[in-house]
Amino acid sequence: MTAPDVAVEHTWRTTWRGRIRRARRRPVVVAGLLAALLVAAFVLGRATATDEDVDIAATIDRRILPLIIDADGIWTSGSDDRTSVAEGLVALRHQGDASIVLMSFDQWLVAYDAILLQLAGIDLPAVARPVQRQFISAVMLSRDAVEVLGRAADATGATRTDLLVEVDRLRQRSEQLTQSARASVADLDGQRADVAPPATLPRF
């Protein structure tokens, strides 16, 4: 091989080695750019959130979220004078004991209605009303689940089983909608809230 040929081959190898090295670095560079863009988007979101948006989010935290916690308590923890919906559901499903549901059914509905009335009566700026409606719908779904639970307490056999599955579906949808509303509050505060399809509900 002549000297010119050697020089050409050396140049060719050097060029392709450089391309290979650059190609290996490219995924790292792209990943770094994506991470930088995500950070920039988060910072920009925080920077562009107006004082009014932050005030609205704070108002929701102060006036609506305590009611949502109270509504969740009707289902999960009850109170001194009221057994929780969850306890009635467990007793009916696993022991076939409908007594808790039958005794507490009206109290549960009254408690949910009181919270719904308070939620609907809160006056918020127009930009926050969709979030307010989400929370109201979430509480309403739990109330609907109690309605179905009452029907299950009066039913037997396969009909009761089907109604209890519907109770689970409504309650799960209520929880999903509550999480969606909380994410909407985070958006109002200039935070980044991910968007994803809800989990699949149980089927009959």
mmCIF file with all atom_site columns, C-alpha atoms in Angstrom:
data_model
loop_
_atom_site.group_PDB
_atom_site.id
_atom_site.type_symbol
_atom_site.label_atom_id
_atom_site.label_alt_id
_atom_site.label_comp_id
_atom_site.label_asym_id
_atom_site.label_entity_id
_atom_site.label_seq_id
_atom_site.pdbx_PDB_ins_code
_atom_site.Cartn_x
_atom_site.Cartn_y
_atom_site.Cartn_z
_atom_site.occupancy
_atom_site.B_iso_or_equiv
_atom_site.pdbx_formal_charge
_atom_site.auth_seq_id
_atom_site.auth_comp_id
_atom_site.auth_asym_id
_atom_site.auth_atom_id
_atom_site.pdbx_PDB_model_num
ATOM 1   C CA . MET A 1 1   ? 0.000   0.000   0.000  1.00 0.00 ? 1   MET A CA 1
ATOM 2   C CA . THR A 1 2   ? 1.453   3.345   -1.018 1.00 0.00 ? 2   THR A CA 1
ATOM 3   C CA . ALA A 1 3   ? 1.862   6.297   1.314  1.00 0.00 ? 3   ALA A CA 1
ATOM 4   C CA . PRO A 1 4   ? -1.125  8.181   -0.176 1.00 0.00 ? 4   PRO A CA 1
ATOM 5   C CA . ASP A 1 5   ? -3.289  5.063   0.230  1.00 0.00 ? 5   ASP A CA 1
ATOM 6   C CA . VAL A 1 6   ? -2.210  4.726   3.865  1.00 0.00 ? 6   VAL A CA 1
ATOM 7   C CA . ALA A 1 7   ? -3.046  8.361   4.485  1.00 0.00 ? 7   ALA A CA 1
ATOM 8   C CA . VAL A 1 8   ? -6.504  7.972   2.910  1.00 0.00 ? 8   VAL A CA 1
ATOM 9   C CA . GLU A 1 9   ? -7.262  4.820   4.945  1.00 0.00 ? 9   GLU A CA 1
ATOM 10  C CA . HIS A 1 10  ? -6.094  6.513   8.160  1.00 0.00 ? 10  HIS A CA 1
ATOM 11  C CA . THR A 1 11  ? -8.320  9.518   7.450  1.00 0.00 ? 11  THR A CA 1
ATOM 12  C CA . TRP A 1 12  ? -11.316 7.232   6.681  1.00 0.00 ? 12  TRP A CA 1
ATOM 13  C CA . ARG A 1 13  ? -10.849 5.246   9.928  1.00 0.00 ? 13  ARG A CA 1
ATOM 14  C CA . THR A 1 14  ? -10.419 8.398   11.981 1.00 0.00 ? 14  THR A CA 1
ATOM 15  C CA . THR A 1 15  ? -13.606 9.903   10.508 1.00 0.00 ? 15  THR A CA 1
ATOM 16  C CA . TRP A 1 16  ? -15.743 6.813   11.206 1.00 0.00 ? 16  TRP A CA 1
ATOM 17  C CA . ARG A 1 17  ? -14.338 6.399   14.714 1.00 0.00 ? 17  ARG A CA 1
ATOM 18  C CA . GLY A 1 18  ? -15.352 9.982   15.398 1.00 0.00 ? 18  GLY A CA 1
ATOM 19  C CA . ARG A 1 19  ? -18.830 9.332   14.053 1.00 0.00 ? 19  ARG A CA 1
ATOM 20  C CA . ILE A 1 20  ? -19.203 6.217   16.206 1.00 0.00 ? 20  ILE A CA 1
ATOM 21  C CA . ARG A 1 21  ? -18.089 8.119   19.317 1.00 0.00 ? 21  ARG A CA 1
ATOM 22  C CA . ARG A 1 22  ? -20.565 10.916  18.541 1.00 0.00 ? 22  ARG A CA 1
ATOM 23  C CA . ALA A 1 23  ? -23.358 8.398   17.945 1.00 0.00 ? 23  ALA A CA 1
ATOM 24  C CA . ARG A 1 24  ? -22.652 6.754   21.310 1.00 0.00 ? 24  ARG A CA 1
ATOM 25  C CA . ARG A 1 25  ? -22.789 10.131  23.043 1.00 0.00 ? 25  ARG A CA 1
ATOM 26  C CA . ARG A 1 26  ? -26.002 11.179  21.259 1.00 0.00 ? 26  ARG A CA 1
ATOM 27  C CA . PRO A 1 27  ? -28.498 9.314   23.546 1.00 0.00 ? 27  PRO A CA 1
ATOM 28  C CA . VAL A 1 28  ? -26.817 10.836  26.591 1.00 0.00 ? 28  VAL A CA 1
ATOM 29  C CA . VAL A 1 29  ? -27.001 14.290  25.057 1.00 0.00 ? 29  VAL A CA 1
ATOM 30  C CA . VAL A 1 30  ? -30.668 13.832  24.081 1.00 0.00 ? 30  VAL A CA 1
ATOM 31  C CA . ALA A 1 31  ? -31.546 12.575  27.561 1.00 0.00 ? 31  ALA A CA 1
ATOM 32  C CA . GLY A 1 32  ? -29.767 15.548  29.065 1.00 0.00 ? 32  GLY A CA 1
ATOM 33  C CA . LEU A 1 33  ? -31.648 17.951  26.807 1.00 0.00 ? 33  LEU A CA 1
ATOM 34  C CA . LEU A 1 34  ? -34.989 16.359  27.705 1.00 0.00 ? 34  LEU A CA 1
ATOM 35  C CA . ALA A 1 35  ? -34.234 16.611  31.411 1.00 0.00 ? 35  ALA A CA 1
ATOM 36  C CA . ALA A 1 36  ? -33.240 20.253  30.986 1.00 0.00 ? 36  ALA A CA 1
ATOM 37  C CA . LEU A 1 37  ? -36.467 20.985  29.093 1.00 0.00 ? 37  LEU A CA 1
ATOM 38  C CA . LEU A 1 38  ? -38.592 19.368  31.833 1.00 0.00 ? 38  LEU A CA 1
ATOM 39  C CA . VAL A 1 39  ? -36.851 21.418  34.511 1.00 0.00 ? 39  VAL A CA 1
ATOM 40  C CA . ALA A 1 40  ? -37.270 24.571  32.442 1.00 0.00 ? 40  ALA A CA 1
ATOM 41  C CA . ALA A 1 41  ? -40.979 23.840  31.923 1.00 0.00 ? 41  ALA A CA 1
ATOM 42  C CA . PHE A 1 42  ? -41.487 23.356  35.659 1.00 0.00 ? 42  PHE A CA 1
ATOM 43  C CA . VAL A 1 43  ? -39.625 26.558  36.513 1.00 0.00 ? 43  VAL A CA 1
ATOM 44  C CA . LEU A 1 44  ? -41.497 28.472  33.815 1.00 0.00 ? 44  LEU A CA 1
ATOM 45  C CA . GLY A 1 45  ? -44.812 27.178  35.116 1.00 0.00 ? 45  GLY A CA 1
ATOM 46  C CA . ARG A 1 46  ? -43.989 28.345  38.625 1.00 0.00 ? 46  ARG A CA 1
ATOM 47  C CA . ALA A 1 47  ? -42.743 31.686  37.326 1.00 0.00 ? 47  ALA A CA 1
ATOM 48  C CA . THR A 1 48  ? -45.801 32.355  35.168 1.00 0.00 ? 48  THR A CA 1
ATOM 49  C CA . ALA A 1 49  ? -48.373 31.405  37.820 1.00 0.00 ? 49  ALA A CA 1
ATOM 50  C CA . THR A 1 50  ? -49.997 34.680  38.794 1.00 0.00 ? 50  THR A CA 1
ATOM 51  C CA . ASP A 1 51  ? -50.620 35.763  42.357 1.00 0.00 ? 51  ASP A CA 1
ATOM 52  C CA . GLU A 1 52  ? -54.330 35.389  41.634 1.00 0.00 ? 52  GLU A CA 1
ATOM 53  C CA . ASP A 1 53  ? -53.854 31.728  40.622 1.00 0.00 ? 53  ASP A CA 1
ATOM 54  C CA . VAL A 1 54  ? -51.909 31.003  43.791 1.00 0.00 ? 54  VAL A CA 1
ATOM 55  C CA . ASP A 1 55  ? -54.567 32.762  45.894 1.00 0.00 ? 55  ASP A CA 1
ATOM 56  C CA . ILE A 1 56  ? -57.290 30.665  44.262 1.00 0.00 ? 56  ILE A CA 1
ATOM 57  C CA . ALA A 1 57  ? -55.377 27.449  44.945 1.00 0.00 ? 57  ALA A CA 1
ATOM 58  C CA . ALA A 1 58  ? -54.878 28.526  48.557 1.00 0.00 ? 58  ALA A CA 1
ATOM 59  C CA . THR A 1 59  ? -58.595 29.287  48.864 1.00 0.00 ? 59  THR A CA 1
ATOM 60  C CA . ILE A 1 60  ? -59.462 25.810  47.581 1.00 0.00 ? 60  ILE A CA 1
ATOM 61  C CA . ASP A 1 61  ? -57.005 24.294  50.049 1.00 0.00 ? 61  ASP A CA 1
ATOM 62  C CA . ARG A 1 62  ? -58.566 26.251  52.882 1.00 0.00 ? 62  ARG A CA 1
ATOM 63  C CA . ARG A 1 63  ? -62.274 26.005  52.082 1.00 0.00 ? 63  ARG A CA 1
ATOM 64  C CA . ILE A 1 64  ? -62.847 22.929  49.920 1.00 0.00 ? 64  ILE A CA 1
ATOM 65  C CA . LEU A 1 65  ? -60.228 20.346  50.878 1.00 0.00 ? 65  LEU A CA 1
ATOM 66  C CA . PRO A 1 66  ? -61.351 20.137  54.556 1.00 0.00 ? 66  PRO A CA 1
ATOM 67  C CA . LEU A 1 67  ? -64.837 19.246  53.302 1.00 0.00 ? 67  LEU A CA 1
ATOM 68  C CA . ILE A 1 68  ? -63.384 16.615  50.982 1.00 0.00 ? 68  ILE A CA 1
ATOM 69  C CA . ILE A 1 69  ? -61.516 15.118  53.929 1.00 0.00 ? 69  ILE A CA 1
ATOM 70  C CA . ASP A 1 70  ? -64.765 15.071  55.918 1.00 0.00 ? 70  ASP A CA 1
ATOM 71  C CA . ALA A 1 71  ? -66.535 13.364  53.016 1.00 0.00 ? 71  ALA A CA 1
ATOM 72  C CA . ASP A 1 72  ? -63.822 10.724  52.829 1.00 0.00 ? 72  ASP A CA 1
ATOM 73  C CA . GLY A 1 73  ? -64.205 10.190  56.560 1.00 0.00 ? 73  GLY A CA 1
ATOM 74  C CA . ILE A 1 74  ? -67.856 9.209   56.105 1.00 0.00 ? 74  ILE A CA 1
ATOM 75  C CA . TRP A 1 75  ? -66.631 6.271   54.062 1.00 0.00 ? 75  TRP A CA 1
ATOM 76  C CA . THR A 1 76  ? -63.411 5.355   55.855 1.00 0.00 ? 76  THR A CA 1
ATOM 77  C CA . SER A 1 77  ? -63.558 6.313   59.521 1.00 0.00 ? 77  SER A CA 1
ATOM 78  C CA . GLY A 1 78  ? -67.085 7.260   60.577 1.00 0.00 ? 78  GLY A CA 1
ATOM 79  C CA . SER A 1 79  ? -67.592 9.329   63.730 1.00 0.00 ? 79  SER A CA 1
ATOM 80  C CA . ASP A 1 80  ? -68.666 9.017   67.357 1.00 0.00 ? 80  ASP A CA 1
ATOM 81  C CA . ASP A 1 81  ? -72.326 8.652   66.411 1.00 0.00 ? 81  ASP A CA 1
ATOM 82  C CA . ARG A 1 82  ? -71.950 7.055   62.976 1.00 0.00 ? 82  ARG A CA 1
ATOM 83  C CA . THR A 1 83  ? -70.289 3.859   61.744 1.00 0.00 ? 83  THR A CA 1
ATOM 84  C CA . SER A 1 84  ? -68.231 4.184   58.569 1.00 0.00 ? 84  SER A CA 1
ATOM 85  C CA . VAL A 1 85  ? -69.551 3.037   55.213 1.00 0.00 ? 85  VAL A CA 1
ATOM 86  C CA . ALA A 1 86  ? -66.514 0.775   54.865 1.00 0.00 ? 86  ALA A CA 1
ATOM 87  C CA . GLU A 1 87  ? -67.454 -1.117  58.042 1.00 0.00 ? 87  GLU A CA 1
ATOM 88  C CA . GLY A 1 88  ? -70.976 -1.680  56.774 1.00 0.00 ? 88  GLY A CA 1
ATOM 89  C CA . LEU A 1 89  ? -69.645 -2.800  53.392 1.00 0.00 ? 89  LEU A CA 1
ATOM 90  C CA . VAL A 1 90  ? -67.238 -5.301  54.946 1.00 0.00 ? 90  VAL A CA 1
ATOM 91  C CA . ALA A 1 91  ? -69.905 -6.724  57.254 1.00 0.00 ? 91  ALA A CA 1
ATOM 92  C CA . LEU A 1 92  ? -72.347 -7.151  54.382 1.00 0.00 ? 92  LEU A CA 1
ATOM 93  C CA . ARG A 1 93  ? -69.825 -8.624  51.972 1.00 0.00 ? 93  ARG A CA 1
ATOM 94  C CA . HIS A 1 94  ? -67.987 -11.014 54.284 1.00 0.00 ? 94  HIS A CA 1
ATOM 95  C CA . GLN A 1 95  ? -70.486 -11.863 57.015 1.00 0.00 ? 95  GLN A CA 1
ATOM 96  C CA . GLY A 1 96  ? -73.726 -11.281 55.172 1.00 0.00 ? 96  GLY A CA 1
ATOM 97  C CA . ASP A 1 97  ? -74.672 -8.907  58.001 1.00 0.00 ? 97  ASP A CA 1
ATOM 98  C CA . ALA A 1 98  ? -76.842 -6.085  56.684 1.00 0.00 ? 98  ALA A CA 1
ATOM 99  C CA . SER A 1 99  ? -77.591 -4.548  60.100 1.00 0.00 ? 99  SER A CA 1
ATOM 100 C CA . ILE A 1 100 ? -74.900 -1.840  59.967 1.00 0.00 ? 100 ILE A CA 1
ATOM 101 C CA . VAL A 1 101 ? -75.987 -0.691  56.508 1.00 0.00 ? 101 VAL A CA 1
ATOM 102 C CA . LEU A 1 102 ? -79.663 -0.676  57.439 1.00 0.00 ? 102 LEU A CA 1
ATOM 103 C CA . MET A 1 103 ? -79.065 1.252   60.679 1.00 0.00 ? 103 MET A CA 1
ATOM 104 C CA . SER A 1 104 ? -76.615 3.803   59.253 1.00 0.00 ? 104 SER A CA 1
ATOM 105 C CA . PHE A 1 105 ? -77.917 4.240   55.701 1.00 0.00 ? 105 PHE A CA 1
ATOM 106 C CA . ASP A 1 106 ? -79.939 7.407   56.343 1.00 0.00 ? 106 ASP A CA 1
ATOM 107 C CA . GLN A 1 107 ? -77.154 8.955   58.430 1.00 0.00 ? 107 GLN A CA 1
ATOM 108 C CA . TRP A 1 108 ? -74.646 8.419   55.652 1.00 0.00 ? 108 TRP A CA 1
ATOM 109 C CA . LEU A 1 109 ? -76.884 10.089  53.086 1.00 0.00 ? 109 LEU A CA 1
ATOM 110 C CA . VAL A 1 110 ? -77.629 13.040  55.376 1.00 0.00 ? 110 VAL A CA 1
ATOM 111 C CA . ALA A 1 111 ? -73.900 13.500  56.042 1.00 0.00 ? 111 ALA A CA 1
ATOM 112 C CA . TYR A 1 112 ? -73.061 13.449  52.327 1.00 0.00 ? 112 TYR A CA 1
ATOM 113 C CA . ASP A 1 113 ? -75.904 15.835  51.514 1.00 0.00 ? 113 ASP A CA 1
ATOM 114 C CA . ALA A 1 114 ? -74.662 18.307  54.123 1.00 0.00 ? 114 ALA A CA 1
ATOM 115 C CA . ILE A 1 115 ? -71.175 18.324  52.601 1.00 0.00 ? 115 ILE A CA 1
ATOM 116 C CA . LEU A 1 116 ? -72.518 18.638  49.053 1.00 0.00 ? 116 LEU A CA 1
ATOM 117 C CA . LEU A 1 117 ? -74.598 21.625  50.123 1.00 0.00 ? 117 LEU A CA 1
ATOM 118 C CA . GLN A 1 118 ? -71.543 23.320  51.639 1.00 0.00 ? 118 GLN A CA 1
ATOM 119 C CA . LEU A 1 119 ? -69.375 22.583  48.588 1.00 0.00 ? 119 LEU A CA 1
ATOM 120 C CA . ALA A 1 120 ? -71.970 24.019  46.213 1.00 0.00 ? 120 ALA A CA 1
ATOM 121 C CA . GLY A 1 121 ? -72.340 27.138  48.366 1.00 0.00 ? 121 GLY A CA 1
ATOM 122 C CA . ILE A 1 122 ? -68.682 28.168  48.179 1.00 0.00 ? 122 ILE A CA 1
ATOM 123 C CA . ASP A 1 123 ? -68.249 31.179  45.875 1.00 0.00 ? 123 ASP A CA 1
ATOM 124 C CA . LEU A 1 124 ? -65.065 30.855  43.817 1.00 0.00 ? 124 LEU A CA 1
ATOM 125 C CA . PRO A 1 125 ? -63.747 32.741  40.757 1.00 0.00 ? 125 PRO A CA 1
ATOM 126 C CA . ALA A 1 126 ? -64.821 31.352  37.387 1.00 0.00 ? 126 ALA A CA 1
ATOM 127 C CA . VAL A 1 127 ? -61.406 29.781  36.725 1.00 0.00 ? 127 VAL A CA 1
ATOM 128 C CA . ALA A 1 128 ? -61.759 27.597  39.832 1.00 0.00 ? 128 ALA A CA 1
ATOM 129 C CA . ARG A 1 129 ? -65.336 26.441  39.305 1.00 0.00 ? 129 ARG A CA 1
ATOM 130 C CA . PRO A 1 130 ? -64.426 23.445  37.109 1.00 0.00 ? 130 PRO A CA 1
ATOM 131 C CA . VAL A 1 131 ? -62.279 22.179  39.979 1.00 0.00 ? 131 VAL A CA 1
ATOM 132 C CA . GLN A 1 132 ? -65.115 22.834  42.402 1.00 0.00 ? 132 GLN A CA 1
ATOM 133 C CA . ARG A 1 133 ? -67.464 20.815  40.177 1.00 0.00 ? 133 ARG A CA 1
ATOM 134 C CA . GLN A 1 134 ? -64.956 17.954  40.045 1.00 0.00 ? 134 GLN A CA 1
ATOM 135 C CA . PHE A 1 135 ? -64.895 17.752  43.836 1.00 0.00 ? 135 PHE A CA 1
ATOM 136 C CA . ILE A 1 136 ? -68.697 17.901  44.011 1.00 0.00 ? 136 ILE A CA 1
ATOM 137 C CA . SER A 1 137 ? -68.983 15.112  41.433 1.00 0.00 ? 137 SER A CA 1
ATOM 138 C CA . ALA A 1 138 ? -66.476 12.995  43.370 1.00 0.00 ? 138 ALA A CA 1
ATOM 139 C CA . VAL A 1 139 ? -68.491 13.313  46.580 1.00 0.00 ? 139 VAL A CA 1
ATOM 140 C CA . MET A 1 140 ? -71.702 12.619  44.654 1.00 0.00 ? 140 MET A CA 1
ATOM 141 C CA . LEU A 1 141 ? -70.230 9.364   43.327 1.00 0.00 ? 141 LEU A CA 1
ATOM 142 C CA . SER A 1 142 ? -69.542 8.198   46.895 1.00 0.00 ? 142 SER A CA 1
ATOM 143 C CA . ARG A 1 143 ? -73.086 9.127   47.837 1.00 0.00 ? 143 ARG A CA 1
ATOM 144 C CA . ASP A 1 144 ? -74.354 7.125   44.854 1.00 0.00 ? 144 ASP A CA 1
ATOM 145 C CA . ALA A 1 145 ? -72.286 4.181   46.083 1.00 0.00 ? 145 ALA A CA 1
ATOM 146 C CA . VAL A 1 146 ? -74.081 4.394   49.429 1.00 0.00 ? 146 VAL A CA 1
ATOM 147 C CA . GLU A 1 147 ? -77.430 4.370   47.625 1.00 0.00 ? 147 GLU A CA 1
ATOM 148 C CA . VAL A 1 148 ? -76.430 1.168   45.837 1.00 0.00 ? 148 VAL A CA 1
ATOM 149 C CA . LEU A 1 149 ? -75.120 -0.307  49.101 1.00 0.00 ? 149 LEU A CA 1
ATOM 150 C CA . GLY A 1 150 ? -78.549 0.245   50.625 1.00 0.00 ? 150 GLY A CA 1
ATOM 151 C CA . ARG A 1 151 ? -80.105 -1.695  47.763 1.00 0.00 ? 151 ARG A CA 1
ATOM 152 C CA . ALA A 1 152 ? -77.534 -4.463  48.229 1.00 0.00 ? 152 ALA A CA 1
ATOM 153 C CA . ALA A 1 153 ? -78.500 -4.765  51.899 1.00 0.00 ? 153 ALA A CA 1
ATOM 154 C CA . ASP A 1 154 ? -82.074 -5.548  50.849 1.00 0.00 ? 154 ASP A CA 1
ATOM 155 C CA . ALA A 1 155 ? -81.017 -7.994  48.118 1.00 0.00 ? 155 ALA A CA 1
ATOM 156 C CA . THR A 1 156 ? -79.759 -11.573 48.258 1.00 0.00 ? 156 THR A CA 1
ATOM 157 C CA . GLY A 1 157 ? -77.633 -13.970 46.242 1.00 0.00 ? 157 GLY A CA 1
ATOM 158 C CA . ALA A 1 158 ? -76.251 -12.951 42.868 1.00 0.00 ? 158 ALA A CA 1
ATOM 159 C CA . THR A 1 159 ? -78.164 -9.679  42.893 1.00 0.00 ? 159 THR A CA 1
ATOM 160 C CA . ARG A 1 160 ? -76.420 -8.610  46.093 1.00 0.00 ? 160 ARG A CA 1
ATOM 161 C CA . THR A 1 161 ? -73.052 -9.631  44.657 1.00 0.00 ? 161 THR A CA 1
ATOM 162 C CA . ASP A 1 162 ? -73.616 -7.573  41.515 1.00 0.00 ? 162 ASP A CA 1
ATOM 163 C CA . LEU A 1 163 ? -74.714 -4.554  43.529 1.00 0.00 ? 163 LEU A CA 1
ATOM 164 C CA . LEU A 1 164 ? -71.617 -4.773  45.746 1.00 0.00 ? 164 LEU A CA 1
ATOM 165 C CA . VAL A 1 165 ? -69.415 -4.763  42.639 1.00 0.00 ? 165 VAL A CA 1
ATOM 166 C CA . GLU A 1 166 ? -71.208 -1.601  41.530 1.00 0.00 ? 166 GLU A CA 1
ATOM 167 C CA . VAL A 1 167 ? -70.538 -0.080  44.963 1.00 0.00 ? 167 VAL A CA 1
ATOM 168 C CA . ASP A 1 168 ? -66.825 -0.752  44.429 1.00 0.00 ? 168 ASP A CA 1
ATOM 169 C CA . ARG A 1 169 ? -66.930 0.773   40.946 1.00 0.00 ? 169 ARG A CA 1
ATOM 170 C CA . LEU A 1 170 ? -68.605 3.974   42.092 1.00 0.00 ? 170 LEU A CA 1
ATOM 171 C CA . ARG A 1 171 ? -66.313 4.409   45.078 1.00 0.00 ? 171 ARG A CA 1
ATOM 172 C CA . GLN A 1 172 ? -63.194 3.842   42.996 1.00 0.00 ? 172 GLN A CA 1
ATOM 173 C CA . ARG A 1 173 ? -64.377 6.334   40.406 1.00 0.00 ? 173 ARG A CA 1
ATOM 174 C CA . SER A 1 174 ? -65.011 8.823   43.209 1.00 0.00 ? 174 SER A CA 1
ATOM 175 C CA . GLU A 1 175 ? -61.437 8.433   44.441 1.00 0.00 ? 175 GLU A CA 1
ATOM 176 C CA . GLN A 1 176 ? -60.057 8.818   40.918 1.00 0.00 ? 176 GLN A CA 1
ATOM 177 C CA . LEU A 1 177 ? -62.042 11.995  40.357 1.00 0.00 ? 177 LEU A CA 1
ATOM 178 C CA . THR A 1 178 ? -60.857 13.381  43.691 1.00 0.00 ? 178 THR A CA 1
ATOM 179 C CA . GLN A 1 179 ? -57.242 12.809  42.647 1.00 0.00 ? 179 GLN A CA 1
ATOM 180 C CA . SER A 1 180 ? -57.940 14.493  39.317 1.00 0.00 ? 180 SER A CA 1
ATOM 181 C CA . ALA A 1 181 ? -59.398 17.511  41.110 1.00 0.00 ? 181 ALA A CA 1
ATOM 182 C CA . ARG A 1 182 ? -56.372 17.697  43.403 1.00 0.00 ? 182 ARG A CA 1
ATOM 183 C CA . ALA A 1 183 ? -54.128 17.687  40.329 1.00 0.00 ? 183 ALA A CA 1
ATOM 184 C CA . SER A 1 184 ? -56.197 20.546  38.901 1.00 0.00 ? 184 SER A CA 1
ATOM 185 C CA . VAL A 1 185 ? -55.547 22.517  42.087 1.00 0.00 ? 185 VAL A CA 1
ATOM 186 C CA . ALA A 1 186 ? -51.820 21.904  41.600 1.00 0.00 ? 186 ALA A CA 1
ATOM 187 C CA . ASP A 1 187 ? -52.151 23.265  38.041 1.00 0.00 ? 187 ASP A CA 1
ATOM 188 C CA . LEU A 1 188 ? -53.717 26.442  39.412 1.00 0.00 ? 188 LEU A CA 1
ATOM 189 C CA . ASP A 1 189 ? -50.721 26.780  41.719 1.00 0.00 ? 189 ASP A CA 1
ATOM 190 C CA . GLY A 1 190 ? -48.327 26.578  38.751 1.00 0.00 ? 190 GLY A CA 1
ATOM 191 C CA . GLN A 1 191 ? -47.150 23.062  39.548 1.00 0.00 ? 191 GLN A CA 1
ATOM 192 C CA . ARG A 1 192 ? -46.865 20.275  36.994 1.00 0.00 ? 192 ARG A CA 1
ATOM 193 C CA . ALA A 1 193 ? -49.550 17.601  37.355 1.00 0.00 ? 193 ALA A CA 1
ATOM 194 C CA . ASP A 1 194 ? -49.204 14.524  35.150 1.00 0.00 ? 194 ASP A CA 1
ATOM 195 C CA . VAL A 1 195 ? -52.122 13.364  33.018 1.00 0.00 ? 195 VAL A CA 1
ATOM 196 C CA . ALA A 1 196 ? -52.920 9.655   32.688 1.00 0.00 ? 196 ALA A CA 1
ATOM 197 C CA . PRO A 1 197 ? -55.969 7.466   32.024 1.00 0.00 ? 197 PRO A CA 1
ATOM 198 C CA . PRO A 1 198 ? -57.691 6.266   35.213 1.00 0.00 ? 198 PRO A CA 1
ATOM 199 C CA . ALA A 1 199 ? -57.190 2.709   36.393 1.00 0.00 ? 199 ALA A CA 1
ATOM 200 C CA . THR A 1 200 ? -59.560 0.056   35.095 1.00 0.00 ? 200 THR A CA 1
ATOM 201 C CA . LEU A 1 201 ? -62.604 -0.424  37.281 1.00 0.00 ? 201 LEU A CA 1
ATOM 202 C CA . PRO A 1 202 ? -63.732 -3.876  38.469 1.00 0.00 ? 202 PRO A CA 1
ATOM 203 C CA . ARG A 1 203 ? -66.181 -5.631  36.176 1.00 0.00 ? 203 ARG A CA 1
ATOM 204 C CA . PHE A 1 204 ? -69.295 -7.655  36.855 1.00 0.00 ? 204 PHE A CA 1
#
